[in-house]
Short mmCIF file of C-alpha atoms in Angstrom, two decimals:
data_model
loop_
_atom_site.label_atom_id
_atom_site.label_comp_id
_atom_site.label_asym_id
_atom_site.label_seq_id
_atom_site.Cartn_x
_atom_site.Cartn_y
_atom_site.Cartn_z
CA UNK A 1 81.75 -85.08 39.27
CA UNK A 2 78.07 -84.75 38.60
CA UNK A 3 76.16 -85.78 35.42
CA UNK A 4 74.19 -83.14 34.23
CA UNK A 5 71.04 -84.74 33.03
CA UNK A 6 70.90 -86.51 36.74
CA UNK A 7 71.52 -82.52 38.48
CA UNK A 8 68.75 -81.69 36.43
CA UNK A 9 65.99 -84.35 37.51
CA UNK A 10 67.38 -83.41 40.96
CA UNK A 11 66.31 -80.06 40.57
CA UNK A 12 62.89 -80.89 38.68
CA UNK A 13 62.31 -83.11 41.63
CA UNK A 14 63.14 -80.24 44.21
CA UNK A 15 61.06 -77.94 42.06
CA UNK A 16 57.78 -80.35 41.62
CA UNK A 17 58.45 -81.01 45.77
CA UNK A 18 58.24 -77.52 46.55
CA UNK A 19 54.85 -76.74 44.30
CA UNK A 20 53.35 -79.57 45.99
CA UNK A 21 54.58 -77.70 49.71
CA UNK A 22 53.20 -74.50 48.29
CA UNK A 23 49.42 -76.10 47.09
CA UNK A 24 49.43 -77.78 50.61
CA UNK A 25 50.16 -75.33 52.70
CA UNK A 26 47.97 -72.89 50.77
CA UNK A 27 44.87 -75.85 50.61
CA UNK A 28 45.42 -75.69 54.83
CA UNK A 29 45.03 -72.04 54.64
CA UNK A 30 41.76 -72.17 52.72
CA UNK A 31 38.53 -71.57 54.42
CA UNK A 32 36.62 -73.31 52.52
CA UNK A 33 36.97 -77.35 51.06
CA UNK A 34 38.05 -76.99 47.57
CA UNK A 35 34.93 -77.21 45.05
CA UNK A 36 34.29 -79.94 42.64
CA UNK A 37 33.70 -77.37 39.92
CA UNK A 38 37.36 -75.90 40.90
CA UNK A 39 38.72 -78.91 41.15
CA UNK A 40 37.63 -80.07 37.56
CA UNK A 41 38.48 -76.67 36.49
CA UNK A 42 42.03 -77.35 37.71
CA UNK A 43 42.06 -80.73 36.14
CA UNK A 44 40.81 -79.64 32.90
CA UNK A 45 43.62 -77.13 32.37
CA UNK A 46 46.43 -79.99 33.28
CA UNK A 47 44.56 -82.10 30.32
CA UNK A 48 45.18 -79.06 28.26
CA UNK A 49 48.78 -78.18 29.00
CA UNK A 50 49.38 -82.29 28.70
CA UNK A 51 48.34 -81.81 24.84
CA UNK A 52 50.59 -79.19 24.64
CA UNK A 53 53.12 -81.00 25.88
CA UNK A 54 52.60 -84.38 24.21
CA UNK A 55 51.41 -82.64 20.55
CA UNK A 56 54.11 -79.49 20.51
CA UNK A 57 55.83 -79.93 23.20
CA UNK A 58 56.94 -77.61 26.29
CA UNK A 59 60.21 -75.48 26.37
CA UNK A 60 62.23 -74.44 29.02
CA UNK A 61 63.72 -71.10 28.81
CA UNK A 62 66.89 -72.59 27.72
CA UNK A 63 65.23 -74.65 25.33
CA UNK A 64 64.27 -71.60 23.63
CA UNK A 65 67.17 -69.65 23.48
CA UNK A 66 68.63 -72.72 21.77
CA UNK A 67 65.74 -73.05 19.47
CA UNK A 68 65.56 -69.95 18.97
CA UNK A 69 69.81 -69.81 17.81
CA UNK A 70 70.78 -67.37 20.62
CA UNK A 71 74.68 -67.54 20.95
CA UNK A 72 73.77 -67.02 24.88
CA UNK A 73 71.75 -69.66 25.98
CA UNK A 74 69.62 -68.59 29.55
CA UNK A 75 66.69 -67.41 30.45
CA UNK A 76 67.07 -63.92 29.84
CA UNK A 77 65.96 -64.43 26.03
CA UNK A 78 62.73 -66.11 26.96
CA UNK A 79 61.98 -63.92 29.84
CA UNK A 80 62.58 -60.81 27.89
CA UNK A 81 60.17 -61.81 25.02
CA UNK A 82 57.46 -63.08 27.44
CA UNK A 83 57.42 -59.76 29.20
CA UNK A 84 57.50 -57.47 25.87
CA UNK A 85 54.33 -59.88 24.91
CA UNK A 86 56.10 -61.34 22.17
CA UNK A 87 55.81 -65.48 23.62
CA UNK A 88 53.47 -67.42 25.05
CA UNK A 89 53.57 -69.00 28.23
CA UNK A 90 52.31 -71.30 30.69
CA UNK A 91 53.31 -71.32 34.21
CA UNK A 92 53.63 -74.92 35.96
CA UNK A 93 55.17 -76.73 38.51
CA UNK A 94 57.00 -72.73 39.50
CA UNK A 95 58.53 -72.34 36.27
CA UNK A 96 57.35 -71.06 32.44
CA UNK A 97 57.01 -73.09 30.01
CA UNK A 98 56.47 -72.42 26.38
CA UNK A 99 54.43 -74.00 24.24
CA UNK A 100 56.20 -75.19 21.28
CA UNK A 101 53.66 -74.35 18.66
CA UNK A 102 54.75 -70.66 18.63
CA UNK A 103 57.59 -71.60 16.40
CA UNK A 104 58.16 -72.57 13.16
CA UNK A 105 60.38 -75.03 11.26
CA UNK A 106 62.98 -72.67 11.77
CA UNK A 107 62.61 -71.51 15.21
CA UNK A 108 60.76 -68.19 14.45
CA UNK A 109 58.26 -66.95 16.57
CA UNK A 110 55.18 -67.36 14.70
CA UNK A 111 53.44 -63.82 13.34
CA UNK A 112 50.14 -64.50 14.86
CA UNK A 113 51.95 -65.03 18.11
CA UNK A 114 52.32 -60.93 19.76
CA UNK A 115 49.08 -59.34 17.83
CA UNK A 116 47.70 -62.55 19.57
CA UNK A 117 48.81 -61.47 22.90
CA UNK A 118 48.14 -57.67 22.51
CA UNK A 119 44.23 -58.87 21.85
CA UNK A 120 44.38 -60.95 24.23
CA UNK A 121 44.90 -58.04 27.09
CA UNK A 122 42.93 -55.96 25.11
CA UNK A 123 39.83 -58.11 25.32
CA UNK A 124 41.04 -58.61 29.56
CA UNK A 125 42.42 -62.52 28.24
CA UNK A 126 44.57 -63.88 30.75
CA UNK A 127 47.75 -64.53 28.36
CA UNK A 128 48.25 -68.15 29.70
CA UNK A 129 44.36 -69.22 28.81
CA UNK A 130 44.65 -67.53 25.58
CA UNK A 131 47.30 -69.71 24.47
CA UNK A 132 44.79 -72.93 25.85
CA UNK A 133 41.98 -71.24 24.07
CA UNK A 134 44.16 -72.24 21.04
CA UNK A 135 43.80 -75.42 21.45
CA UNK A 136 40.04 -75.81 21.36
CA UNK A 137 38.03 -75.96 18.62
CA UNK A 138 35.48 -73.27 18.77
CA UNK A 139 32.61 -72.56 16.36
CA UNK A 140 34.45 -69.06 15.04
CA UNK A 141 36.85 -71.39 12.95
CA UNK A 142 33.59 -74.19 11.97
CA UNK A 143 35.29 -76.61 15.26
CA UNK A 144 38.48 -76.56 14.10
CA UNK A 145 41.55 -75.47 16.57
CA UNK A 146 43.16 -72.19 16.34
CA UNK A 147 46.38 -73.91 16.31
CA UNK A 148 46.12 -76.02 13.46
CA UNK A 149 45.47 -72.35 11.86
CA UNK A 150 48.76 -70.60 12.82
CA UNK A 151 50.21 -69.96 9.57
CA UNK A 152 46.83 -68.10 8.97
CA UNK A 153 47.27 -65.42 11.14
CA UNK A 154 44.04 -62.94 9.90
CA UNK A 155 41.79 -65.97 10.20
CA UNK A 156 43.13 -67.16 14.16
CA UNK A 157 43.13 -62.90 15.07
CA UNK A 158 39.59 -62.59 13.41
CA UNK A 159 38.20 -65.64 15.54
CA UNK A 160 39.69 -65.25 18.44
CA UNK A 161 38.38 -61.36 18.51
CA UNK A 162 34.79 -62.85 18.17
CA UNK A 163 35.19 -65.06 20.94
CA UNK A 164 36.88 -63.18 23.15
CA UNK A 165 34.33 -60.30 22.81
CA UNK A 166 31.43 -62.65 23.85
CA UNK A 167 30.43 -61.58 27.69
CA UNK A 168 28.67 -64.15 29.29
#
């Protein structure tokens, strides 16, 4: 008889060991030695997802079906809503994750949350660094985050349509 929280490290373990395969065997592939600006890139975004994670937490897909009250809890509910643009996502270690700040007390999808996405595309916004962008402050809200704004949804749409406008 297996324990269920033990299967599941097993498999996290499996799934971490076979990212770190993939990044190997495509970092042997490569031409060229990875750059330091990449490389800090890279690291910058893991410091970003890690406040995600440690401030609002990450979701599995079955997390959110429960969160979410689904009477079916999978991954179909999560997948579904991340491909009609209704959830935000980041993908890591070969799975999505979901930031938790998306929901409310009650397990709602925020408002803010799809117009956010549909902008996103609009302005050519990869969907996973427009849910980081949240979590910067930026001179459009005076330096405070766009996620400590959620509940505000004109004022994070306005600011995040004047920063994702700027070409640089």
């Amino acid at each position: 008889m297996s324990d269920p929280a033990v299967m599941g490290q097993v498999g996290a373990l499996l799934r971490r060991r076979q990212a770190v395969k993939e990044h190997a065997a495509a970092l042997s592939r490569a031409r060229d030695v990875v750059s330091p600006a990449a490389a800090a890139a890279a690291q910058a975004r893991e410091n970003l997802i890690r406040v995600v994670r440690d401030e609002f937490g990450l979701h599995t897909s079955t997390q959110v079906a429960t969160l979410m009250g689904s009477r079916s809890p999978g991954r179909s509910l999560a997948s579904g809503l991340r491909t009609a643009g209704k959830l935000l996502f980041i993908r890591r270690l070969n799975a999505y994750q979901y930031p938790g700040f998306q929901f409310d007390g009650s397990g709602h999808i925020r408002p803010v949350i799809a117009p956010l996405i549909r902008l996103a595309k609009e302005r050519g916004w990869d969907v996973e660094d427009a849910g980081l962008w949240l979590l910067s402050g930026t001179r459009y809200l005076h330096g405070d985050r766009p996620v400590d704004n959620l509940d505000n949804p004109e004022v994070v749409l306005e600011a995040a349509g004047e920063a994702w406008a700027q070409k640089w």
